[in-house]
């Protein structure tokens, strides 16, 4: 998966980023998404991305100016929030917790870069579309099963826990 600039300004994507880094930021380990979300549907997907945002201009590589490099990302299907072997519908309108681990990162973000976290509800076409309504098997969802849904993230309760390590041996 490449440059994420095409996603970061979409109205259905939450993008959070740090100020410009003044010293290296070392990420080493597996981030954990702990999201508290309410949806109007009865199924949903949740995607979390950890992104290295390059400075607006990079003298030695001009094409990398502003590049948004995904370091780790994963998708979680809401129907499996309690058990991966026994999916269940999401209760519409009720806040539910979705806690999942993202792939391991071993990277250093350089001074001048920013760290971005994105949360969205689809990774189509890389991952199949979710109809936003619970069906026994998503691969056999009929056109009538697809509905628009609104997701609301509880910002005060939700977090993405990052595996920050010290670049210079200090904590």
PDB file of C-alpha atoms in Angstrom:
ATOM      1  CA  UNK A   1       0.000   0.000   0.000  1.00  0.00           C
ATOM      2  CA  UNK A   2       1.513   3.316  -1.065  1.00  0.00           C
ATOM      3  CA  UNK A   3       1.066   7.032  -0.547  1.00  0.00           C
ATOM      4  CA  UNK A   4      -2.014   7.816   1.579  1.00  0.00           C
ATOM      5  CA  UNK A   5      -2.488  11.484   0.615  1.00  0.00           C
ATOM      6  CA  UNK A   6      -5.558  10.560  -1.409  1.00  0.00           C
ATOM      7  CA  UNK A   7      -7.259   9.381   1.798  1.00  0.00           C
ATOM      8  CA  UNK A   8      -6.222  11.934   4.413  1.00  0.00           C
ATOM      9  CA  UNK A   9      -8.622  14.673   3.275  1.00  0.00           C
ATOM     10  CA  UNK A  10     -11.700  12.477   2.763  1.00  0.00           C
ATOM     11  CA  UNK A  11     -14.611  13.513   5.010  1.00  0.00           C
ATOM     12  CA  UNK A  12     -15.186   9.900   6.138  1.00  0.00           C
ATOM     13  CA  UNK A  13     -11.605   9.489   7.410  1.00  0.00           C
ATOM     14  CA  UNK A  14     -10.347  10.783  10.751  1.00  0.00           C
ATOM     15  CA  UNK A  15      -6.736  11.917  10.482  1.00  0.00           C
ATOM     16  CA  UNK A  16      -4.686  12.965  13.487  1.00  0.00           C
ATOM     17  CA  UNK A  17      -1.087  14.117  13.196  1.00  0.00           C
ATOM     18  CA  UNK A  18       1.655  15.346  15.462  1.00  0.00           C
ATOM     19  CA  UNK A  19       3.419  18.666  15.094  1.00  0.00           C
ATOM     20  CA  UNK A  20       6.604  18.517  13.029  1.00  0.00           C
ATOM     21  CA  UNK A  21       9.078  16.279  14.861  1.00  0.00           C
ATOM     22  CA  UNK A  22      12.183  18.023  16.203  1.00  0.00           C
ATOM     23  CA  UNK A  23      14.002  14.787  17.064  1.00  0.00           C
ATOM     24  CA  UNK A  24      13.814  11.173  15.878  1.00  0.00           C
ATOM     25  CA  UNK A  25      10.799   9.126  16.969  1.00  0.00           C
ATOM     26  CA  UNK A  26      11.486   5.390  17.171  1.00  0.00           C
ATOM     27  CA  UNK A  27       8.526   3.015  16.879  1.00  0.00           C
ATOM     28  CA  UNK A  28       9.352  -0.584  17.707  1.00  0.00           C
ATOM     29  CA  UNK A  29       6.616  -3.137  18.360  1.00  0.00           C
ATOM     30  CA  UNK A  30       2.920  -3.670  17.691  1.00  0.00           C
ATOM     31  CA  UNK A  31       0.476  -0.759  17.954  1.00  0.00           C
ATOM     32  CA  UNK A  32      -2.896  -1.511  19.546  1.00  0.00           C
ATOM     33  CA  UNK A  33      -6.140   0.152  18.487  1.00  0.00           C
ATOM     34  CA  UNK A  34      -8.685   0.468  21.297  1.00  0.00           C
ATOM     35  CA  UNK A  35     -11.728   2.087  19.725  1.00  0.00           C
ATOM     36  CA  UNK A  36     -15.118   2.833  21.237  1.00  0.00           C
ATOM     37  CA  UNK A  37     -17.569   3.290  18.389  1.00  0.00           C
ATOM     38  CA  UNK A  38     -21.307   3.584  17.827  1.00  0.00           C
ATOM     39  CA  UNK A  39     -22.762   2.707  14.420  1.00  0.00           C
ATOM     40  CA  UNK A  40     -26.231   2.984  12.951  1.00  0.00           C
ATOM     41  CA  UNK A  41     -25.618  -0.329  11.173  1.00  0.00           C
ATOM     42  CA  UNK A  42     -25.383  -3.870  12.506  1.00  0.00           C
ATOM     43  CA  UNK A  43     -21.941  -4.637  11.057  1.00  0.00           C
ATOM     44  CA  UNK A  44     -18.953  -2.465  10.177  1.00  0.00           C
ATOM     45  CA  UNK A  45     -15.257  -2.490   9.401  1.00  0.00           C
ATOM     46  CA  UNK A  46     -12.690  -0.367  11.202  1.00  0.00           C
ATOM     47  CA  UNK A  47      -9.297   0.440   9.680  1.00  0.00           C
ATOM     48  CA  UNK A  48      -6.421   2.008  11.604  1.00  0.00           C
ATOM     49  CA  UNK A  49      -3.234   3.225   9.916  1.00  0.00           C
ATOM     50  CA  UNK A  50       0.039   4.493  11.379  1.00  0.00           C
ATOM     51  CA  UNK A  51       1.662   6.815   8.819  1.00  0.00           C
ATOM     52  CA  UNK A  52       5.005   8.605   8.426  1.00  0.00           C
ATOM     53  CA  UNK A  53       4.266  12.007   6.850  1.00  0.00           C
ATOM     54  CA  UNK A  54       7.281  13.364   4.989  1.00  0.00           C
ATOM     55  CA  UNK A  55       8.141  17.097   4.991  1.00  0.00           C
ATOM     56  CA  UNK A  56       6.522  19.207   2.247  1.00  0.00           C
ATOM     57  CA  UNK A  57       9.769  19.157   0.295  1.00  0.00           C
ATOM     58  CA  UNK A  58      12.604  16.639   0.266  1.00  0.00           C
ATOM     59  CA  UNK A  59      15.618  18.093  -1.577  1.00  0.00           C
ATOM     60  CA  UNK A  60      17.277  14.751  -2.411  1.00  0.00           C
ATOM     61  CA  UNK A  61      13.960  13.139  -3.491  1.00  0.00           C
ATOM     62  CA  UNK A  62      11.506  15.834  -4.694  1.00  0.00           C
ATOM     63  CA  UNK A  63       8.789  13.254  -5.448  1.00  0.00           C
ATOM     64  CA  UNK A  64       8.714  12.315  -1.727  1.00  0.00           C
ATOM     65  CA  UNK A  65       7.650  15.806  -0.590  1.00  0.00           C
ATOM     66  CA  UNK A  66       4.496  15.377   1.513  1.00  0.00           C
ATOM     67  CA  UNK A  67       4.468  11.616   0.967  1.00  0.00           C
ATOM     68  CA  UNK A  68       2.338   9.683   3.504  1.00  0.00           C
ATOM     69  CA  UNK A  69       4.029   6.324   4.052  1.00  0.00           C
ATOM     70  CA  UNK A  70       1.955   3.681   5.865  1.00  0.00           C
ATOM     71  CA  UNK A  71       4.060   1.945   8.507  1.00  0.00           C
ATOM     72  CA  UNK A  72       1.357  -0.327   9.910  1.00  0.00           C
ATOM     73  CA  UNK A  73      -2.329  -0.803   9.157  1.00  0.00           C
ATOM     74  CA  UNK A  74      -5.033  -3.320   9.757  1.00  0.00           C
ATOM     75  CA  UNK A  75      -8.756  -3.817   9.408  1.00  0.00           C
ATOM     76  CA  UNK A  76     -11.132  -5.247  11.986  1.00  0.00           C
ATOM     77  CA  UNK A  77     -14.609  -6.512  11.168  1.00  0.00           C
ATOM     78  CA  UNK A  78     -17.046  -5.513  13.903  1.00  0.00           C
ATOM     79  CA  UNK A  79     -19.010  -8.768  13.887  1.00  0.00           C
ATOM     80  CA  UNK A  80     -15.962 -10.452  15.476  1.00  0.00           C
ATOM     81  CA  UNK A  81     -15.596  -8.025  18.396  1.00  0.00           C
ATOM     82  CA  UNK A  82     -16.343 -10.760  20.984  1.00  0.00           C
ATOM     83  CA  UNK A  83     -15.300 -13.969  19.253  1.00  0.00           C
ATOM     84  CA  UNK A  84     -13.689 -14.839  15.922  1.00  0.00           C
ATOM     85  CA  UNK A  85     -15.530 -18.168  15.684  1.00  0.00           C
ATOM     86  CA  UNK A  86     -19.005 -16.856  16.565  1.00  0.00           C
ATOM     87  CA  UNK A  87     -19.758 -13.566  14.800  1.00  0.00           C
ATOM     88  CA  UNK A  88     -22.691 -11.513  16.048  1.00  0.00           C
ATOM     89  CA  UNK A  89     -24.554  -8.405  14.921  1.00  0.00           C
ATOM     90  CA  UNK A  90     -23.482  -5.075  16.362  1.00  0.00           C
ATOM     91  CA  UNK A  91     -26.272  -3.515  18.424  1.00  0.00           C
ATOM     92  CA  UNK A  92     -27.146  -0.408  16.384  1.00  0.00           C
ATOM     93  CA  UNK A  93     -26.771   2.841  18.296  1.00  0.00           C
ATOM     94  CA  UNK A  94     -24.811   1.321  21.198  1.00  0.00           C
ATOM     95  CA  UNK A  95     -21.158   2.072  21.882  1.00  0.00           C
ATOM     96  CA  UNK A  96     -19.021  -1.047  21.464  1.00  0.00           C
ATOM     97  CA  UNK A  97     -15.309  -1.610  22.070  1.00  0.00           C
ATOM     98  CA  UNK A  98     -13.098  -2.810  19.215  1.00  0.00           C
ATOM     99  CA  UNK A  99      -9.595  -3.655  20.395  1.00  0.00           C
ATOM    100  CA  UNK A 100      -7.127  -5.101  17.927  1.00  0.00           C
ATOM    101  CA  UNK A 101      -3.417  -5.312  17.323  1.00  0.00           C
ATOM    102  CA  UNK A 102      -1.787  -3.881  14.215  1.00  0.00           C
ATOM    103  CA  UNK A 103       1.262  -5.359  12.490  1.00  0.00           C
ATOM    104  CA  UNK A 104       4.617  -4.740  14.141  1.00  0.00           C
ATOM    105  CA  UNK A 105       6.552  -1.560  13.319  1.00  0.00           C
ATOM    106  CA  UNK A 106      10.328  -1.130  13.416  1.00  0.00           C
ATOM    107  CA  UNK A 107      10.930   2.367  12.078  1.00  0.00           C
ATOM    108  CA  UNK A 108      12.418   5.738  12.959  1.00  0.00           C
ATOM    109  CA  UNK A 109      10.577   8.892  11.934  1.00  0.00           C
ATOM    110  CA  UNK A 110      13.117  11.638  11.284  1.00  0.00           C
ATOM    111  CA  UNK A 111      13.085  15.263  12.409  1.00  0.00           C
ATOM    112  CA  UNK A 112      10.940  17.282   9.992  1.00  0.00           C
ATOM    113  CA  UNK A 113       8.437  14.419   9.598  1.00  0.00           C
ATOM    114  CA  UNK A 114       5.067  14.001  11.334  1.00  0.00           C
ATOM    115  CA  UNK A 115       3.309  10.946  12.719  1.00  0.00           C
ATOM    116  CA  UNK A 116      -0.259  10.477  11.484  1.00  0.00           C
ATOM    117  CA  UNK A 117      -2.958   8.084  12.687  1.00  0.00           C
ATOM    118  CA  UNK A 118      -5.940   7.495  10.416  1.00  0.00           C
ATOM    119  CA  UNK A 119      -9.221   5.774  11.257  1.00  0.00           C
ATOM    120  CA  UNK A 120     -11.661   4.838   8.517  1.00  0.00           C
ATOM    121  CA  UNK A 121     -14.334   2.250   7.844  1.00  0.00           C
ATOM    122  CA  UNK A 122     -13.306   0.727   4.544  1.00  0.00           C
ATOM    123  CA  UNK A 123     -10.234  -0.592   2.771  1.00  0.00           C
ATOM    124  CA  UNK A 124     -12.035  -1.352  -0.506  1.00  0.00           C
ATOM    125  CA  UNK A 125     -10.868  -2.538  -3.046  1.00  0.00           C
ATOM    126  CA  UNK A 126      -8.083  -4.237  -1.060  1.00  0.00           C
ATOM    127  CA  UNK A 127     -10.644  -5.748   1.313  1.00  0.00           C
ATOM    128  CA  UNK A 128     -14.223  -6.724   0.465  1.00  0.00           C
ATOM    129  CA  UNK A 129     -17.038  -4.222   1.059  1.00  0.00           C
ATOM    130  CA  UNK A 130     -19.026  -4.493   4.251  1.00  0.00           C
ATOM    131  CA  UNK A 131     -22.790  -4.097   3.702  1.00  0.00           C
ATOM    132  CA  UNK A 132     -23.098  -2.305   7.102  1.00  0.00           C
ATOM    133  CA  UNK A 133     -25.843  -4.764   8.002  1.00  0.00           C
ATOM    134  CA  UNK A 134     -25.250  -8.146   9.550  1.00  0.00           C
ATOM    135  CA  UNK A 135     -25.599 -11.040   7.109  1.00  0.00           C
ATOM    136  CA  UNK A 136     -24.574 -14.647   7.686  1.00  0.00           C
ATOM    137  CA  UNK A 137     -21.874 -14.496   5.014  1.00  0.00           C
ATOM    138  CA  UNK A 138     -20.650 -11.192   3.615  1.00  0.00           C
ATOM    139  CA  UNK A 139     -19.499 -12.842   0.386  1.00  0.00           C
ATOM    140  CA  UNK A 140     -23.115 -13.695  -0.430  1.00  0.00           C
ATOM    141  CA  UNK A 141     -24.680 -10.374   0.633  1.00  0.00           C
ATOM    142  CA  UNK A 142     -27.445  -9.315  -1.736  1.00  0.00           C
ATOM    143  CA  UNK A 143     -27.673  -5.740  -3.026  1.00  0.00           C
ATOM    144  CA  UNK A 144     -30.552  -5.114  -0.581  1.00  0.00           C
ATOM    145  CA  UNK A 145     -28.264  -5.886   2.370  1.00  0.00           C
ATOM    146  CA  UNK A 146     -26.063  -2.854   1.655  1.00  0.00           C
ATOM    147  CA  UNK A 147     -27.030   0.231   3.669  1.00  0.00           C
ATOM    148  CA  UNK A 148     -25.425   3.546   4.515  1.00  0.00           C
ATOM    149  CA  UNK A 149     -24.316   3.741   8.144  1.00  0.00           C
ATOM    150  CA  UNK A 150     -22.868   6.445  10.341  1.00  0.00           C
ATOM    151  CA  UNK A 151     -20.021   5.616  12.733  1.00  0.00           C
ATOM    152  CA  UNK A 152     -19.308   7.810  15.741  1.00  0.00           C
ATOM    153  CA  UNK A 153     -15.987   7.416  17.538  1.00  0.00           C
ATOM    154  CA  UNK A 154     -15.917   8.203  21.240  1.00  0.00           C
ATOM    155  CA  UNK A 155     -12.818  10.403  21.170  1.00  0.00           C
ATOM    156  CA  UNK A 156     -12.309  10.669  24.927  1.00  0.00           C
ATOM    157  CA  UNK A 157     -12.311   6.884  25.322  1.00  0.00           C
ATOM    158  CA  UNK A 158     -10.661   5.691  22.100  1.00  0.00           C
ATOM    159  CA  UNK A 159      -6.901   5.437  21.673  1.00  0.00           C
ATOM    160  CA  UNK A 160      -4.196   4.025  19.462  1.00  0.00           C
ATOM    161  CA  UNK A 161      -1.352   2.817  21.666  1.00  0.00           C
ATOM    162  CA  UNK A 162       2.017   3.220  19.970  1.00  0.00           C
ATOM    163  CA  UNK A 163       5.204   1.270  20.718  1.00  0.00           C
ATOM    164  CA  UNK A 164       7.501   4.259  21.252  1.00  0.00           C
ATOM    165  CA  UNK A 165      11.157   3.526  21.990  1.00  0.00           C
ATOM    166  CA  UNK A 166      13.834   6.127  22.739  1.00  0.00           C
ATOM    167  CA  UNK A 167      16.106   7.040  19.819  1.00  0.00           C
ATOM    168  CA  UNK A 168      19.014   8.046  22.031  1.00  0.00           C
ATOM    169  CA  UNK A 169      18.696   5.437  24.788  1.00  0.00           C
ATOM    170  CA  UNK A 170      16.638   7.736  27.033  1.00  0.00           C
ATOM    171  CA  UNK A 171      13.025   7.272  28.022  1.00  0.00           C
TER     172      UNK A 171
END
